PDB file of C-alpha atoms and ligand atoms in Angstrom:
ATOM      1  CA  THR C 187      10.758  16.741  11.407  1.00  0.00           C
ATOM      2  CA  ALA C 188      10.382  14.014   8.820  1.00  0.00           C
ATOM      3  CA  ALA C 189       7.288  13.976   6.618  1.00  0.00           C
ATOM      4  CA  VAL C 190       6.930  10.289   7.465  1.00  0.00           C
ATOM      5  CA  GLU C 191       8.935   8.321  10.017  1.00  0.00           C
ATOM      6  CA  VAL C 192       8.487   4.573  10.257  1.00  0.00           C
ATOM      7  CA  ARG C 193      10.415   2.767  12.988  1.00  0.00           C
ATOM      8  CA  GLY C 194      10.391  -0.986  13.474  1.00  0.00           C
ATOM      9  CA  VAL C 195       6.900  -1.306  12.054  1.00  0.00           C
ATOM     10  CA  ASP C 196       5.308  -4.762  11.913  1.00  0.00           C
ATOM     11  CA  LYS C 197       1.946  -5.685  10.483  1.00  0.00           C
ATOM     12  CA  VAL C 198       0.530  -9.145  11.023  1.00  0.00           C
ATOM     13  CA  PHE C 199      -2.879 -10.108   9.619  1.00  0.00           C
ATOM     14  CA  GLU C 200      -4.744 -12.935  11.335  1.00  0.00           C
ATOM     15  CA  THR C 201      -6.525 -15.018   8.711  1.00  0.00           C
ATOM     16  CA  ARG C 202      -8.527 -18.245   8.746  1.00  0.00           C
ATOM     17  CA  THR C 203      -5.460 -20.107   7.520  1.00  0.00           C
ATOM     18  CA  GLY C 204      -3.022 -18.483   9.948  1.00  0.00           C
ATOM     19  CA  GLN C 205      -0.939 -15.349  10.238  1.00  0.00           C
ATOM     20  CA  VAL C 206       0.310 -13.249   7.351  1.00  0.00           C
ATOM     21  CA  HIS C 207       3.399 -11.216   8.195  1.00  0.00           C
ATOM     22  CA  ALA C 208       2.713  -8.360   5.789  1.00  0.00           C
ATOM     23  CA  LEU C 209       5.399  -6.024   7.161  1.00  0.00           C
ATOM     24  CA  ASP C 210       8.459  -6.982   9.204  1.00  0.00           C
ATOM     25  CA  ALA C 211      10.578  -4.397  11.043  1.00  0.00           C
ATOM     26  CA  ILE C 212      10.156  -1.626   8.493  1.00  0.00           C
ATOM     27  CA  ASP C 213      12.395   1.442   9.004  1.00  0.00           C
ATOM     28  CA  LEU C 214      11.957   4.392   6.685  1.00  0.00           C
ATOM     29  CA  ALA C 215      12.253   8.153   7.075  1.00  0.00           C
ATOM     30  CA  ILE C 216      10.907  10.386   4.326  1.00  0.00           C
ATOM     31  CA  ALA C 217      12.104  13.988   4.297  1.00  0.00           C
ATOM     32  CA  PRO C 218       9.818  16.935   3.526  1.00  0.00           C
ATOM     33  CA  GLY C 219       9.711  17.403  -0.240  1.00  0.00           C
ATOM     34  CA  GLU C 220      11.208  14.007  -0.947  1.00  0.00           C
ATOM     35  CA  PHE C 221       9.770  11.764  -3.665  1.00  0.00           C
ATOM     36  CA  ILE C 222       9.839   8.083  -2.683  1.00  0.00           C
ATOM     37  CA  SER C 223       8.612   5.160  -4.766  1.00  0.00           C
ATOM     38  CA  LEU C 224       7.782   1.762  -3.302  1.00  0.00           C
ATOM     39  CA  ILE C 225       8.337  -1.111  -5.684  1.00  0.00           C
ATOM     40  CA  GLY C 226       8.436  -4.888  -5.354  1.00  0.00           C
ATOM     41  CA  PRO C 227       6.450  -7.995  -6.256  1.00  0.00           C
ATOM     42  CA  SER C 228       2.779  -8.370  -5.500  1.00  0.00           C
ATOM     43  CA  GLY C 229       2.227  -9.142  -1.824  1.00  0.00           C
ATOM     44  CA  CYS C 230       5.407  -7.468  -0.512  1.00  0.00           C
ATOM     45  CA  GLY C 231       3.406  -5.041   1.612  1.00  0.00           C
ATOM     46  CA  LYS C 232       3.401  -1.822  -0.420  1.00  0.00           C
ATOM     47  CA  SER C 233      -0.304  -1.155  -0.017  1.00  0.00           C
ATOM     48  CA  THR C 234      -0.242  -2.206   3.614  1.00  0.00           C
ATOM     49  CA  LEU C 235       2.492   0.330   4.349  1.00  0.00           C
ATOM     50  CA  MET C 236       0.542   3.042   2.494  1.00  0.00           C
ATOM     51  CA  ARG C 237      -2.600   2.202   4.440  1.00  0.00           C
ATOM     52  CA  LEU C 238      -0.727   2.502   7.738  1.00  0.00           C
ATOM     53  CA  ILE C 239       0.657   5.924   6.784  1.00  0.00           C
ATOM     54  CA  ALA C 240      -2.850   7.018   5.733  1.00  0.00           C
ATOM     55  CA  ASP C 241      -4.330   5.775   9.039  1.00  0.00           C
ATOM     56  CA  LEU C 242      -6.581   3.330   7.220  1.00  0.00           C
ATOM     57  CA  ASP C 243      -5.107   0.543   9.346  1.00  0.00           C
ATOM     58  CA  GLU C 244      -2.867   0.250  12.411  1.00  0.00           C
ATOM     59  CA  PRO C 245       0.570  -1.329  12.850  1.00  0.00           C
ATOM     60  CA  THR C 246       0.880  -4.440  15.001  1.00  0.00           C
ATOM     61  CA  GLY C 247       4.160  -3.091  16.376  1.00  0.00           C
ATOM     62  CA  GLY C 248       6.609  -0.231  16.044  1.00  0.00           C
ATOM     63  CA  THR C 249       5.952   3.471  15.621  1.00  0.00           C
ATOM     64  CA  LEU C 250       4.825   5.583  12.721  1.00  0.00           C
ATOM     65  CA  THR C 251       4.610   9.372  12.671  1.00  0.00           C
ATOM     66  CA  VAL C 252       3.525  11.862  10.014  1.00  0.00           C
ATOM     67  CA  PHE C 253       5.047  15.337  10.440  1.00  0.00           C
ATOM     68  CA  GLY C 254       5.870  14.324  13.996  1.00  0.00           C
ATOM     69  CA  LYS C 255       2.256  13.445  14.829  1.00  0.00           C
ATOM     70  CA  THR C 256       0.361  10.201  15.026  1.00  0.00           C
ATOM     71  CA  ALA C 257      -1.114   9.061  11.715  1.00  0.00           C
ATOM     72  CA  ARG C 258      -4.548   9.689  13.242  1.00  0.00           C
ATOM     73  CA  GLN C 259      -3.772  13.304  14.091  1.00  0.00           C
ATOM     74  CA  ALA C 260      -2.224  13.914  10.661  1.00  0.00           C
ATOM     75  CA  ARG C 261      -5.398  12.578   9.070  1.00  0.00           C
ATOM     76  CA  LEU C 262      -7.578  14.832  11.224  1.00  0.00           C
ATOM     77  CA  ASP C 263      -5.340  17.784  10.312  1.00  0.00           C
ATOM     78  CA  GLN C 264      -5.604  16.783   6.635  1.00  0.00           C
ATOM     79  CA  ASP C 265      -1.855  16.899   6.243  1.00  0.00           C
ATOM     80  CA  TYR C 266      -1.927  14.717   3.173  1.00  0.00           C
ATOM     81  CA  GLY C 267      -3.770  14.035  -0.066  1.00  0.00           C
ATOM     82  CA  ILE C 268      -4.566  10.487  -1.113  1.00  0.00           C
ATOM     83  CA  ALA C 269      -4.983   8.947  -4.553  1.00  0.00           C
ATOM     84  CA  PHE C 270      -5.306   5.189  -4.425  1.00  0.00           C
ATOM     85  CA  GLN C 271      -6.021   2.769  -7.253  1.00  0.00           C
ATOM     86  CA  GLN C 272      -9.648   2.591  -6.241  1.00  0.00           C
ATOM     87  CA  ALA C 273     -10.556   6.186  -6.937  1.00  0.00           C
ATOM     88  CA  GLY C 274     -12.911   6.389  -3.943  1.00  0.00           C
ATOM     89  CA  LEU C 275     -15.055   9.188  -5.339  1.00  0.00           C
ATOM     90  CA  LEU C 276     -18.388  10.168  -3.820  1.00  0.00           C
ATOM     91  CA  PRO C 277     -20.965   8.923  -6.361  1.00  0.00           C
ATOM     92  CA  TRP C 278     -23.584  11.513  -5.416  1.00  0.00           C
ATOM     93  CA  ARG C 279     -21.252  14.445  -6.068  1.00  0.00           C
ATOM     94  CA  THR C 280     -20.306  15.750  -9.491  1.00  0.00           C
ATOM     95  CA  VAL C 281     -16.711  15.542 -10.691  1.00  0.00           C
ATOM     96  CA  ALA C 282     -16.161  19.213  -9.781  1.00  0.00           C
ATOM     97  CA  ALA C 283     -17.792  18.782  -6.398  1.00  0.00           C
ATOM     98  CA  ASN C 284     -15.555  15.786  -5.632  1.00  0.00           C
ATOM     99  CA  VAL C 285     -12.454  17.835  -6.423  1.00  0.00           C
ATOM    100  CA  ALA C 286     -13.841  20.763  -4.398  1.00  0.00           C
ATOM    101  CA  LEU C 287     -14.376  18.648  -1.288  1.00  0.00           C
ATOM    102  CA  PRO C 288     -10.955  19.145   0.374  1.00  0.00           C
ATOM    103  CA  LEU C 289     -11.234  22.867  -0.342  1.00  0.00           C
ATOM    104  CA  GLU C 290     -14.642  23.011   1.321  1.00  0.00           C
ATOM    105  CA  LEU C 291     -13.295  21.141   4.347  1.00  0.00           C
ATOM    106  CA  HIS C 292     -10.510  23.709   4.601  1.00  0.00           C
ATOM    107  CA  GLY C 293     -12.965  26.586   4.382  1.00  0.00           C
ATOM    108  CA  VAL C 294     -11.765  27.939   1.031  1.00  0.00           C
ATOM    109  CA  GLY C 295     -14.308  30.517  -0.197  1.00  0.00           C
ATOM    110  CA  SER C 296     -16.588  29.660  -3.099  1.00  0.00           C
ATOM    111  CA  ALA C 297     -15.066  31.969  -5.748  1.00  0.00           C
ATOM    112  CA  GLU C 298     -11.527  30.801  -4.979  1.00  0.00           C
ATOM    113  CA  ARG C 299     -12.795  27.221  -4.859  1.00  0.00           C
ATOM    114  CA  ARG C 300     -14.385  27.454  -8.252  1.00  0.00           C
ATOM    115  CA  SER C 301     -11.272  28.854  -9.924  1.00  0.00           C
ATOM    116  CA  ARG C 302      -9.019  26.262  -8.285  1.00  0.00           C
ATOM    117  CA  VAL C 303     -11.344  23.423  -9.292  1.00  0.00           C
ATOM    118  CA  GLU C 304     -11.349  24.719 -12.869  1.00  0.00           C
ATOM    119  CA  HIS C 305      -7.552  24.817 -12.890  1.00  0.00           C
ATOM    120  CA  LEU C 306      -7.269  21.303 -11.426  1.00  0.00           C
ATOM    121  CA  LEU C 307      -9.763  19.827 -13.899  1.00  0.00           C
ATOM    122  CA  ASP C 308      -7.903  21.508 -16.735  1.00  0.00           C
ATOM    123  CA  MET C 309      -4.657  19.991 -15.497  1.00  0.00           C
ATOM    124  CA  VAL C 310      -6.068  16.457 -15.592  1.00  0.00           C
ATOM    125  CA  GLY C 311      -7.861  17.101 -18.890  1.00  0.00           C
ATOM    126  CA  LEU C 312     -11.404  16.852 -17.521  1.00  0.00           C
ATOM    127  CA  SER C 313     -12.724  20.395 -17.915  1.00  0.00           C
ATOM    128  CA  ASP C 314     -15.578  19.162 -20.078  1.00  0.00           C
ATOM    129  CA  PHE C 315     -16.662  16.673 -17.432  1.00  0.00           C
ATOM    130  CA  ALA C 316     -17.060  18.993 -14.436  1.00  0.00           C
ATOM    131  CA  ASP C 317     -20.794  18.433 -14.137  1.00  0.00           C
ATOM    132  CA  ARG C 318     -20.844  14.691 -14.780  1.00  0.00           C
ATOM    133  CA  TYR C 319     -21.092  12.084 -12.063  1.00  0.00           C
ATOM    134  CA  PRO C 320     -18.291   9.566 -11.383  1.00  0.00           C
ATOM    135  CA  ASP C 321     -20.263   6.579 -12.716  1.00  0.00           C
ATOM    136  CA  GLN C 322     -20.507   8.335 -16.087  1.00  0.00           C
ATOM    137  CA  LEU C 323     -16.698   8.254 -16.405  1.00  0.00           C
ATOM    138  CA  SER C 324     -14.219   5.542 -17.386  1.00  0.00           C
ATOM    139  CA  GLY C 325     -11.904   4.056 -14.728  1.00  0.00           C
ATOM    140  CA  GLY C 326      -8.967   6.116 -15.961  1.00  0.00           C
ATOM    141  CA  MET C 327     -11.012   9.312 -15.841  1.00  0.00           C
ATOM    142  CA  GLN C 328     -12.167   8.525 -12.310  1.00  0.00           C
ATOM    143  CA  GLN C 329      -8.541   8.092 -11.323  1.00  0.00           C
ATOM    144  CA  ARG C 330      -7.721  11.497 -12.767  1.00  0.00           C
ATOM    145  CA  VAL C 331     -10.517  13.023 -10.690  1.00  0.00           C
ATOM    146  CA  ALA C 332      -9.023  11.366  -7.596  1.00  0.00           C
ATOM    147  CA  ILE C 333      -5.594  12.777  -8.471  1.00  0.00           C
ATOM    148  CA  ALA C 334      -7.042  16.282  -8.908  1.00  0.00           C
ATOM    149  CA  ARG C 335      -8.795  15.937  -5.554  1.00  0.00           C
ATOM    150  CA  ALA C 336      -5.579  14.757  -3.871  1.00  0.00           C
ATOM    151  CA  LEU C 337      -3.754  17.816  -5.198  1.00  0.00           C
ATOM    152  CA  ALA C 338      -6.535  20.301  -4.428  1.00  0.00           C
ATOM    153  CA  GLU C 339      -5.317  21.511  -1.055  1.00  0.00           C
ATOM    154  CA  GLN C 340      -1.623  21.444  -2.081  1.00  0.00           C
ATOM    155  CA  PRO C 341      -0.857  19.030   0.735  1.00  0.00           C
ATOM    156  CA  ARG C 342       2.639  18.687   2.222  1.00  0.00           C
ATOM    157  CA  LEU C 343       2.373  14.947   1.636  1.00  0.00           C
ATOM    158  CA  LEU C 344       0.848  12.981  -1.201  1.00  0.00           C
ATOM    159  CA  LEU C 345       0.113   9.270  -0.826  1.00  0.00           C
ATOM    160  CA  MET C 346      -0.398   7.645  -4.205  1.00  0.00           C
ATOM    161  CA  ASP C 347      -0.950   3.905  -4.620  1.00  0.00           C
ATOM    162  CA  GLU C 348      -0.705   3.063  -8.335  1.00  0.00           C
ATOM    163  CA  PRO C 349      -2.575   6.249  -9.202  1.00  0.00           C
ATOM    164  CA  PHE C 350      -1.785   5.945 -12.903  1.00  0.00           C
ATOM    165  CA  GLY C 351      -2.652   2.252 -13.174  1.00  0.00           C
ATOM    166  CA  ALA C 352      -5.771   2.669 -15.298  1.00  0.00           C
ATOM    167  CA  LEU C 353      -4.472   5.487 -17.491  1.00  0.00           C
ATOM    168  CA  ASP C 354      -3.554   5.178 -21.150  1.00  0.00           C
ATOM    169  CA  GLU C 355       0.106   5.737 -22.018  1.00  0.00           C
ATOM    170  CA  MET C 356      -0.274   9.342 -23.231  1.00  0.00           C
ATOM    171  CA  THR C 357      -2.243  10.448 -20.207  1.00  0.00           C
ATOM    172  CA  ARG C 358       0.152   8.650 -17.888  1.00  0.00           C
ATOM    173  CA  GLU C 359       3.153  10.481 -19.302  1.00  0.00           C
ATOM    174  CA  LYS C 360       1.352  13.783 -18.995  1.00  0.00           C
ATOM    175  CA  MET C 361       0.381  13.057 -15.383  1.00  0.00           C
ATOM    176  CA  GLN C 362       3.938  11.970 -14.515  1.00  0.00           C
ATOM    177  CA  THR C 363       5.307  15.264 -15.781  1.00  0.00           C
ATOM    178  CA  GLU C 364       2.609  17.192 -13.904  1.00  0.00           C
ATOM    179  CA  LEU C 365       3.325  15.308 -10.713  1.00  0.00           C
ATOM    180  CA  VAL C 366       7.054  16.074 -10.881  1.00  0.00           C
ATOM    181  CA  ARG C 367       6.247  19.739 -11.487  1.00  0.00           C
ATOM    182  CA  ILE C 368       3.712  19.901  -8.670  1.00  0.00           C
ATOM    183  CA  SER C 369       5.943  18.189  -6.121  1.00  0.00           C
ATOM    184  CA  ALA C 370       8.819  20.532  -7.060  1.00  0.00           C
ATOM    185  CA  GLU C 371       6.611  23.643  -6.954  1.00  0.00           C
ATOM    186  CA  THR C 372       4.737  22.908  -3.763  1.00  0.00           C
ATOM    187  CA  GLY C 373       7.565  21.082  -1.986  1.00  0.00           C
ATOM    188  CA  ALA C 374       5.231  18.189  -1.242  1.00  0.00           C
ATOM    189  CA  ALA C 375       6.705  14.874  -0.147  1.00  0.00           C
ATOM    190  CA  VAL C 376       5.327  12.007  -2.226  1.00  0.00           C
ATOM    191  CA  VAL C 377       5.040   8.305  -1.435  1.00  0.00           C
ATOM    192  CA  PHE C 378       4.272   6.562  -4.687  1.00  0.00           C
ATOM    193  CA  VAL C 379       3.514   2.879  -5.277  1.00  0.00           C
ATOM    194  CA  THR C 380       4.074   1.592  -8.778  1.00  0.00           C
ATOM    195  CA  HIS C 381       4.705  -1.633 -10.668  1.00  0.00           C
ATOM    196  CA  SER C 382       6.731   0.232 -13.264  1.00  0.00           C
ATOM    197  CA  ILE C 383      10.475   0.452 -12.608  1.00  0.00           C
ATOM    198  CA  PRO C 384      10.981   3.130 -15.313  1.00  0.00           C
ATOM    199  CA  GLU C 385       8.219   5.190 -13.717  1.00  0.00           C
ATOM    200  CA  ALA C 386       9.835   4.853 -10.274  1.00  0.00           C
ATOM    201  CA  VAL C 387      13.240   5.809 -11.676  1.00  0.00           C
ATOM    202  CA  PHE C 388      11.857   8.793 -13.566  1.00  0.00           C
ATOM    203  CA  LEU C 389       9.881  10.199 -10.644  1.00  0.00           C
ATOM    204  CA  SER C 390      11.815   9.444  -7.493  1.00  0.00           C
ATOM    205  CA  ASP C 391      14.571  10.774  -5.290  1.00  0.00           C
ATOM    206  CA  ARG C 392      14.832   7.314  -3.750  1.00  0.00           C
ATOM    207  CA  VAL C 393      13.346   3.980  -4.776  1.00  0.00           C
ATOM    208  CA  VAL C 394      12.470   1.609  -1.934  1.00  0.00           C
ATOM    209  CA  VAL C 395      12.586  -2.007  -3.099  1.00  0.00           C
ATOM    210  CA  MET C 396      10.511  -4.396  -0.981  1.00  0.00           C
ATOM    211  CA  SER C 397      10.419  -8.178  -0.839  1.00  0.00           C
ATOM    212  CA  PRO C 398       7.611 -10.486   0.365  1.00  0.00           C
ATOM    213  CA  ARG C 399       7.103 -13.172   3.019  1.00  0.00           C
ATOM    214  CA  PRO C 400       7.583 -11.339   5.263  1.00  0.00           C
ATOM    215  CA  GLY C 401       7.329  -7.853   3.756  1.00  0.00           C
ATOM    216  CA  ARG C 402      10.703  -6.184   4.184  1.00  0.00           C
ATOM    217  CA  ILE C 403      12.735  -3.358   2.722  1.00  0.00           C
ATOM    218  CA  GLN C 404      15.328  -5.084   0.620  1.00  0.00           C
ATOM    219  CA  GLN C 405      17.158  -2.080  -0.722  1.00  0.00           C
ATOM    220  CA  VAL C 406      16.890   1.703  -0.908  1.00  0.00           C
ATOM    221  CA  VAL C 407      18.274   3.112  -4.139  1.00  0.00           C
ATOM    222  CA  PRO C 408      19.099   6.835  -4.472  1.00  0.00           C
ATOM    223  CA  MET C 409      18.141   8.198  -7.889  1.00  0.00           C
ATOM    224  CA  ARG C 410      19.406  11.757  -7.638  1.00  0.00           C
ATOM    225  CA  LEU C 411      22.683  13.340  -6.630  1.00  0.00           C
ATOM    226  CA  GLY C 412      22.316  14.319  -3.016  1.00  0.00           C
ATOM    227  CA  ALA C 413      19.609  11.797  -2.190  1.00  0.00           C
ATOM    228  CA  GLU C 414      21.101   9.724   0.621  1.00  0.00           C
TER     229      GLU C 414
HETATM  230  P1  LIG N 541       1.316  -5.288  -2.207  1.00  0.00           P
HETATM  231  O1  LIG N 541       0.592  -3.992  -2.124  1.00  0.00           O
HETATM  232  O2  LIG N 541       2.808  -5.124  -2.191  1.00  0.00           O
HETATM  233  O3  LIG N 541       0.851  -6.162  -3.335  1.00  0.00           O
HETATM  234  P2  LIG N 541      -0.147  -5.902   0.210  1.00  0.00           P
HETATM  235  O4  LIG N 541       0.260  -4.855   1.161  1.00  0.00           O
HETATM  236  O5  LIG N 541      -1.458  -5.752  -0.477  1.00  0.00           O
HETATM  237  O6  LIG N 541       1.013  -6.100  -0.873  1.00  0.00           O
HETATM  238  O7  LIG N 541      -0.145  -7.308   0.929  1.00  0.00           O
HETATM  239  C1  LIG N 541       0.927  -7.780   1.734  1.00  0.00           C
HETATM  240  C2  LIG N 541       0.547  -9.126   2.312  1.00  0.00           C
HETATM  241  O8  LIG N 541      -0.470  -8.949   3.280  1.00  0.00           O
HETATM  242  C3  LIG N 541       0.001 -10.105   1.290  1.00  0.00           C
HETATM  243  O9  LIG N 541       0.413 -11.396   1.657  1.00  0.00           O
HETATM  244  C4  LIG N 541      -1.496  -9.953   1.455  1.00  0.00           C
HETATM  245  O10 LIG N 541      -2.151 -11.125   1.071  1.00  0.00           O
HETATM  246  C5  LIG N 541      -1.623  -9.690   2.927  1.00  0.00           C
HETATM  247  N1  LIG N 541      -2.790  -8.884   3.268  1.00  0.00           N
HETATM  248  C6  LIG N 541      -3.018  -7.591   2.906  1.00  0.00           C
HETATM  249  N2  LIG N 541      -4.167  -7.145   3.417  1.00  0.00           N
HETATM  250  C7  LIG N 541      -4.698  -8.168   4.140  1.00  0.00           C
HETATM  251  C8  LIG N 541      -5.871  -8.337   4.923  1.00  0.00           C
HETATM  252  N3  LIG N 541      -6.744  -7.339   5.091  1.00  0.00           N
HETATM  253  N4  LIG N 541      -6.068  -9.531   5.510  1.00  0.00           N
HETATM  254  C9  LIG N 541      -5.189 -10.526   5.378  1.00  0.00           C
HETATM  255  N5  LIG N 541      -4.055 -10.441   4.661  1.00  0.00           N
HETATM  256  C10 LIG N 541      -3.804  -9.277   4.053  1.00  0.00           C
HETATM  257  P1  LIG N 542     -22.975  23.761  -4.424  1.00  0.00           P
HETATM  258  O1  LIG N 542     -21.924  23.644  -3.397  1.00  0.00           O
HETATM  259  O2  LIG N 542     -22.904  25.031  -5.209  1.00  0.00           O
HETATM  260  O3  LIG N 542     -24.351  23.425  -3.946  1.00  0.00           O
HETATM  261  P2  LIG N 542     -22.023  21.384  -5.875  1.00  0.00           P
HETATM  262  O4  LIG N 542     -22.203  20.398  -4.804  1.00  0.00           O
HETATM  263  O5  LIG N 542     -22.407  21.054  -7.273  1.00  0.00           O
HETATM  264  O6  LIG N 542     -22.781  22.731  -5.596  1.00  0.00           O
HETATM  265  O7  LIG N 542     -20.512  21.822  -5.954  1.00  0.00           O
HETATM  266  C1  LIG N 542     -19.657  21.866  -4.855  1.00  0.00           C
HETATM  267  C2  LIG N 542     -18.500  22.766  -5.207  1.00  0.00           C
HETATM  268  O8  LIG N 542     -17.862  22.296  -6.401  1.00  0.00           O
HETATM  269  C3  LIG N 542     -18.909  24.168  -5.561  1.00  0.00           C
HETATM  270  O9  LIG N 542     -18.978  24.985  -4.434  1.00  0.00           O
HETATM  271  C4  LIG N 542     -17.814  24.629  -6.480  1.00  0.00           C
HETATM  272  O10 LIG N 542     -16.711  25.105  -5.712  1.00  0.00           O
HETATM  273  C5  LIG N 542     -17.382  23.386  -7.168  1.00  0.00           C
HETATM  274  N1  LIG N 542     -17.965  23.315  -8.513  1.00  0.00           N
HETATM  275  C6  LIG N 542     -19.152  22.787  -8.883  1.00  0.00           C
HETATM  276  N2  LIG N 542     -19.323  22.850 -10.216  1.00  0.00           N
HETATM  277  C7  LIG N 542     -18.211  23.429 -10.705  1.00  0.00           C
HETATM  278  C8  LIG N 542     -17.758  23.751 -12.014  1.00  0.00           C
HETATM  279  N3  LIG N 542     -18.468  23.492 -13.115  1.00  0.00           N
HETATM  280  N4  LIG N 542     -16.545  24.318 -12.143  1.00  0.00           N
HETATM  281  C9  LIG N 542     -15.778  24.572 -11.064  1.00  0.00           C
HETATM  282  N5  LIG N 542     -16.142  24.262  -9.794  1.00  0.00           N
HETATM  283  C10 LIG N 542     -17.344  23.734  -9.617  1.00  0.00           C
END
């Protein structure tokens, strides 16, 4: 089964000034382990598509499955990790406790949890900030916490909407390399939204180019030998 299968998906928002056709007849199948980037101008529906896959919103038409299940069931089963531009950290939990959350939900024991959290914080360069609270961190640091949290349970699918947007250049390059390594090692499929074409080219098996009004897939560009 596909990691994500989108068939004929439409999304129409009703607004005070009329309808916005955010997504129009989107077809996309993402294989397990495949790295897909979504690129295109602002307003072409990238975030909307991500939100549908993550079950944060519902399509107006068409079907969408995640590992052969409804998006709702996949969310309940915690089949994916999410890192969106808004880090979405719990302000009352420390950095370490935010990263530990998916592990707690999966019943990982406390010793194992602690060592995995230490490893994850080391990977994103935040070992010294384990006991701080999110509001004591810069935006870029909060994003790194969100990335560590998304990776904590080694999910089969990672949904990342401009996760590196607030990072400085050095950190971004480090995180890109880590992400490639992690997706190769764990075999996770990744859906990655970015404004950077070089980033999309560097990271992806296929780049999905979208266009706005209405949001459509304009082109799918294979980046690796063997990617269809
Ligand atoms: P992108 O992520 O590619 O910039 P979005 O998915 O955010 O694009 O938006 C696609 C279109 O849908 C835009 O025209 C946007 O204004 C509209 N849109 C997104 N979310 C909403 C919403 N909650 N209500 C109304 N319109 C929306
Ligand atoms: P507890 O669950 O012990 O009451 P917290 O809410 O502070 O405490 O932490 C939740 C989880 O976060 C802990 O169970 C542990 O797995 C992890 N954690 C907390 N602090 C650290 C730390 N400094 N290093 C590694 N993991 C930590």
